[in-house]
Amino acid sequence: MSRIQSRLRGVRRRTATVLQSLADAAAPPRSQHELRSSVGGLWDRMGSLQFDFLVAQGLGTDDYLLDLGCGVMRGGRHFVRYLDAGHYCGVDIDAEMIEGGERQLAADGLAAKGARLRVTDTFDVDFGQPFDAAIAQSVFTHLPLNSIWAALANVSANLREGGVFYATFFRGPDGPERLVPIQQPCEEGRQPVRTFAERNHYHYSPDDFRRLCENLPLEPRDIGDWGHPRGQQMMAFTRTGA
Ligand SMILES: C[S@@+](CC[C@H](N)C(=O)[O-])C[C@H]1O[C@@H](n2cnc3c(N)ncnc32)[C@H](O)[C@@H]1O
């Protein structure tokens, strides 16, 4: 690709981003249906998948759970129903998601379960008590590495010792091969997700996460496949005593 073509591509991408933010600012609030589509659809399946996974990992009804990038309660509604009142905390950068999440819990008859939902663009996950477990389902797939570091740092500061933070990611190679876009494996009949090193959707290698944890009180573990229909894999980060 010539230099001019590459510059034009950059200009096109930046123009599209500006136009998208202008359109977003002018758009009416998204309906519940649109919010569900924004988090990726598969409403029942992806809700149950994350709930069943955490219960299989030992999530108890008296545990405190943090849902980072909780969206519109696709998983949250299952967790809120299961956990003791006040034990579910969800954060999201998108205020419309949090408002939609509150509406969803009310519609499900779960308003009295005292879920604590918060809008944050700084990964502010301090809810005044340590968490036993945390999950970020389909969130690291949208974040650059420094944001992931910030998320890991803030979550680790609010996990009890031995508590585990589960986060899904798209797997990619370590080293320069990462720069080649990847067609992620997925279930037959689904459109595969294309992932990149430097833009959304991102792919990472487990070694990327290991390096991020070098200065954090977290022990990373590569769980791998956990049944995600679009090929997202699972990492676990256990809070150490350090
Ligand atoms: C694909 S959705 C998944 C939502 C939810 N975890 C689920 O499984 O339904 C990703 C969510 O992460 C949120 N998100 C993206 N970047 C974030 C950030 N920096 N801090 C908090 N939430 C973020 C988005 O607003 C969105 O709701």
Coordinates of C-alpha atoms and ligand atoms in Angstrom, one line a residue:
M1 CA 0.0 0.0 0.0
S2 CA 1.4 3.4 -1.0
R3 CA 1.9 6.1 1.6
I4 CA -0.9 8.2 0.2
Q5 CA -3.3 5.3 0.3
S6 CA -2.4 4.6 3.9
R7 CA -2.9 8.3 4.8
L8 CA -6.3 8.3 3.0
R9 CA -7.3 5.2 4.9
G10 CA -6.4 7.0 8.2
V11 CA -8.4 10.1 7.2
R12 CA -11.4 7.9 6.3
R13 CA -11.2 6.1 9.6
R14 CA -11.0 9.4 11.7
T15 CA -13.8 11.0 9.7
A16 CA -16.0 7.9 10.3
T17 CA -15.3 8.1 14.0
V18 CA -16.2 11.9 14.2
L19 CA -19.4 11.3 12.2
Q20 CA -20.3 8.3 14.4
S21 CA -19.9 10.4 17.6
L22 CA -22.0 13.3 16.1
A23 CA -24.7 10.7 15.1
D24 CA -24.6 9.2 18.6
A25 CA -25.0 12.6 20.3
A26 CA -28.0 13.4 18.1
A27 CA -29.6 10.0 18.4
P28 CA -32.6 9.3 20.7
P29 CA -31.9 6.9 23.6
R30 CA -31.7 3.3 22.5
S31 CA -34.7 1.0 23.2
Q32 CA -34.3 -2.1 25.4
H33 CA -34.2 -4.2 22.3
E34 CA -31.4 -2.0 20.8
L35 CA -29.4 -2.2 24.0
R36 CA -29.7 -6.0 23.9
S37 CA -28.4 -6.0 20.3
S38 CA -25.5 -3.7 21.3
V39 CA -24.2 -6.2 23.8
G40 CA -24.2 -8.8 21.1
G41 CA -27.7 -10.4 21.2
L42 CA -27.9 -14.1 22.1
W43 CA -29.8 -12.8 25.2
D44 CA -30.8 -16.0 26.9
R45 CA -27.9 -18.1 25.8
M46 CA -25.1 -15.7 26.8
G47 CA -26.9 -14.8 30.0
S48 CA -27.1 -18.5 31.1
L49 CA -23.6 -19.3 29.8
Q50 CA -21.9 -16.8 32.1
F51 CA -24.1 -17.6 35.0
D52 CA -23.6 -21.4 34.7
F53 CA -19.9 -20.9 34.3
L54 CA -19.5 -18.9 37.5
V55 CA -21.7 -21.3 39.5
A56 CA -19.6 -24.2 38.2
Q57 CA -16.5 -22.3 39.4
G58 CA -18.1 -22.2 42.9
L59 CA -20.0 -18.9 43.0
G60 CA -22.1 -19.2 46.2
T61 CA -25.3 -17.2 46.9
D62 CA -23.6 -15.3 49.7
D63 CA -20.6 -14.3 47.6
Y64 CA -20.2 -10.7 46.5
L65 CA -19.9 -10.4 42.7
L66 CA -18.6 -7.6 40.5
D67 CA -19.8 -7.5 36.9
L68 CA -17.4 -5.2 35.0
G69 CA -18.9 -3.9 31.8
C70 CA -22.3 -5.3 32.9
G71 CA -24.2 -3.9 30.0
V72 CA -28.0 -4.3 30.1
M73 CA -28.1 -7.2 32.6
R74 CA -27.8 -10.1 30.1
G75 CA -25.8 -12.0 32.7
G76 CA -26.7 -9.6 35.6
R77 CA -30.3 -10.6 35.8
H78 CA -29.3 -14.3 36.5
F79 CA -26.7 -13.3 39.1
V80 CA -29.1 -10.8 40.9
R81 CA -31.8 -13.5 41.1
Y82 CA -29.3 -16.0 42.6
L83 CA -27.2 -13.9 44.9
D84 CA -28.2 -12.6 48.3
A85 CA -29.7 -9.1 48.2
G86 CA -27.1 -6.3 47.7
H87 CA -24.4 -8.8 46.7
Y88 CA -24.3 -8.0 42.9
C89 CA -22.5 -4.9 41.7
G90 CA -22.3 -3.9 38.1
V91 CA -20.4 -1.1 36.4
D92 CA -20.5 0.1 32.8
I93 CA -19.0 3.1 30.9
D94 CA -22.3 3.6 29.1
A95 CA -25.0 5.4 31.1
E96 CA -27.8 4.1 28.8
M97 CA -26.7 0.5 29.6
I98 CA -27.0 1.2 33.3
E99 CA -30.4 2.8 32.9
G100 CA -31.5 -0.1 30.7
G101 CA -30.1 -2.5 33.2
E102 CA -32.2 -1.0 36.0
R103 CA -35.3 -1.2 33.8
Q104 CA -34.5 -4.8 33.0
L105 CA -34.2 -5.8 36.7
A106 CA -37.5 -4.0 37.5
A107 CA -39.2 -5.8 34.6
D108 CA -37.9 -9.1 36.0
G109 CA -39.3 -8.3 39.5
L110 CA -35.7 -8.0 40.9
A111 CA -35.7 -4.4 41.9
A112 CA -35.9 -5.3 45.6
K113 CA -32.7 -7.4 45.4
G114 CA -30.7 -4.2 45.8
A115 CA -28.3 -4.6 42.9
R116 CA -25.8 -1.7 42.9
L117 CA -25.2 -0.4 39.4
R118 CA -22.7 2.4 38.5
V119 CA -21.6 4.4 35.5
T120 CA -17.8 4.8 35.4
D121 CA -15.2 5.6 32.8
T122 CA -12.3 5.0 35.2
F123 CA -13.0 1.4 36.3
D124 CA -14.2 2.7 39.7
V125 CA -15.2 -0.6 41.3
D126 CA -14.8 0.3 44.9
F127 CA -18.2 -0.6 46.5
G128 CA -17.0 -0.6 50.1
Q129 CA -16.5 -4.3 50.5
P130 CA -14.1 -6.8 48.8
F131 CA -15.5 -9.0 46.1
D132 CA -15.3 -12.8 46.1
A133 CA -15.5 -13.0 42.3
A134 CA -15.6 -10.7 39.3
I135 CA -16.5 -11.2 35.7
A136 CA -15.8 -9.2 32.5
Q137 CA -17.7 -10.9 29.7
S138 CA -16.9 -9.6 26.3
V139 CA -15.2 -6.5 27.6
F140 CA -11.4 -7.0 27.2
T141 CA -12.3 -7.9 23.6
H142 CA -13.0 -4.1 23.1
L143 CA -10.2 -2.6 25.2
P144 CA -6.6 -1.6 24.5
L145 CA -3.9 -3.1 26.7
N146 CA -3.5 0.0 29.0
S147 CA -7.2 0.0 29.7
I148 CA -7.0 -3.7 30.6
W149 CA -4.1 -3.0 32.9
A150 CA -6.2 -0.3 34.6
A151 CA -9.1 -2.7 34.9
L152 CA -6.9 -5.4 36.4
A153 CA -5.3 -3.0 38.8
N154 CA -8.7 -1.6 40.1
V155 CA -10.4 -5.0 40.3
S156 CA -7.4 -6.6 42.1
A157 CA -7.6 -3.8 44.7
N158 CA -11.2 -4.7 45.4
L159 CA -10.9 -8.5 45.4
R160 CA -10.5 -10.5 48.6
E161 CA -7.4 -12.7 48.8
G162 CA -8.2 -15.9 46.8
G163 CA -11.0 -14.1 45.0
V164 CA -11.0 -14.7 41.2
F165 CA -11.6 -12.3 38.3
Y166 CA -12.8 -14.0 35.1
A167 CA -12.4 -12.2 31.8
T168 CA -13.1 -13.3 28.3
F169 CA -10.7 -12.5 25.4
F170 CA -10.0 -13.3 21.8
R171 CA -6.9 -15.4 21.5
G172 CA -4.0 -14.2 19.4
P173 CA -0.3 -15.0 19.0
D174 CA 2.5 -13.4 20.9
G175 CA 5.2 -11.5 19.0
P176 CA 5.0 -9.8 15.6
E177 CA 2.5 -12.3 14.2
R178 CA -0.1 -10.5 16.3
L179 CA -0.2 -7.8 13.7
V180 CA -2.0 -10.0 11.2
P181 CA -5.8 -9.9 11.6
I182 CA -7.4 -13.1 12.7
Q183 CA -10.7 -14.7 11.8
Q184 CA -11.8 -16.2 15.1
P185 CA -13.2 -19.7 15.3
C186 CA -17.0 -19.8 15.9
E187 CA -19.9 -22.1 15.8
E188 CA -21.0 -23.3 12.4
G189 CA -23.5 -20.9 10.7
R190 CA -22.2 -17.8 12.6
Q191 CA -20.4 -14.9 11.1
P192 CA -16.7 -15.2 12.4
V193 CA -15.4 -12.2 14.3
R194 CA -12.2 -10.6 12.8
T195 CA -9.8 -9.4 15.4
F196 CA -6.8 -7.1 15.4
A197 CA -3.7 -6.2 17.5
E198 CA -4.3 -2.5 17.5
R199 CA -8.1 -2.0 17.2
N200 CA -11.5 -3.3 18.2
H201 CA -12.1 -6.2 18.3
Y202 CA -8.7 -6.9 20.0
H203 CA -6.9 -10.2 20.3
Y204 CA -4.4 -10.9 23.0
S205 CA -2.1 -13.7 23.9
P206 CA -2.1 -15.2 27.5
D207 CA 1.4 -13.9 27.8
D208 CA 0.1 -10.4 27.3
F209 CA -2.0 -10.9 30.5
R210 CA 0.9 -12.6 32.3
R211 CA 3.1 -9.5 31.6
L212 CA 0.3 -7.2 32.8
C213 CA 0.1 -9.1 36.1
E214 CA 3.8 -8.8 36.8
N215 CA 3.3 -5.8 39.0
L216 CA -0.1 -6.7 40.3
P217 CA -1.3 -9.0 43.1
L218 CA -2.9 -11.3 40.5
E219 CA -2.0 -14.9 39.4
P220 CA -3.2 -15.3 35.8
R221 CA -4.5 -18.7 34.5
D222 CA -5.5 -19.5 30.9
I223 CA -8.8 -21.4 31.1
G224 CA -9.3 -21.3 27.3
D225 CA -12.5 -22.6 25.7
W226 CA -15.6 -22.2 27.9
G227 CA -18.3 -22.7 25.2
H228 CA -18.6 -19.1 23.9
P229 CA -20.4 -19.3 20.5
R230 CA -18.2 -16.7 18.9
G231 CA -14.9 -18.1 20.1
Q232 CA -14.1 -15.9 23.1
Q233 CA -11.8 -17.6 25.5
M234 CA -11.5 -17.3 29.3
M235 CA -8.7 -16.0 31.5
A236 CA -8.8 -16.2 35.3
F237 CA -6.9 -13.9 37.6
T238 CA -6.6 -14.9 41.3
R239 CA -5.9 -12.3 43.9
T240 CA -2.7 -13.2 45.7
G241 CA -1.7 -12.1 49.2
A242 CA 1.1 -9.8 47.9
Ligands
LIG1 C1 -20.3 -6.7 24.5 S1 -20.9 -5.8 25.9 C2 -21.1 -7.1 27.1 C3 -22.0 -6.7 28.3 C4 -22.1 -7.8 29.3 N1 -20.9 -8.1 30.0 C5 -22.8 -9.0 28.7 O1 -22.2 -10.0 28.6 O2 -24.0 -8.8 28.3 C6 -19.5 -4.9 26.5 C7 -19.9 -3.9 27.6 O3 -18.7 -3.3 28.1 C8 -18.9 -1.9 28.3 N2 -17.6 -1.3 28.4 C9 -16.8 -1.0 27.3 N3 -15.7 -0.3 27.8 C10 -15.9 -0.2 29.1 C11 -15.1 0.5 30.1 N4 -13.9 1.1 29.8 N5 -15.5 0.5 31.4 C12 -16.7 -0.1 31.7 N6 -17.5 -0.7 30.8 C13 -17.1 -0.8 29.5 C14 -19.8 -1.5 27.2 O4 -20.5 -0.3 27.4 C15 -20.8 -2.7 27.1 O5 -21.9 -2.6 27.9

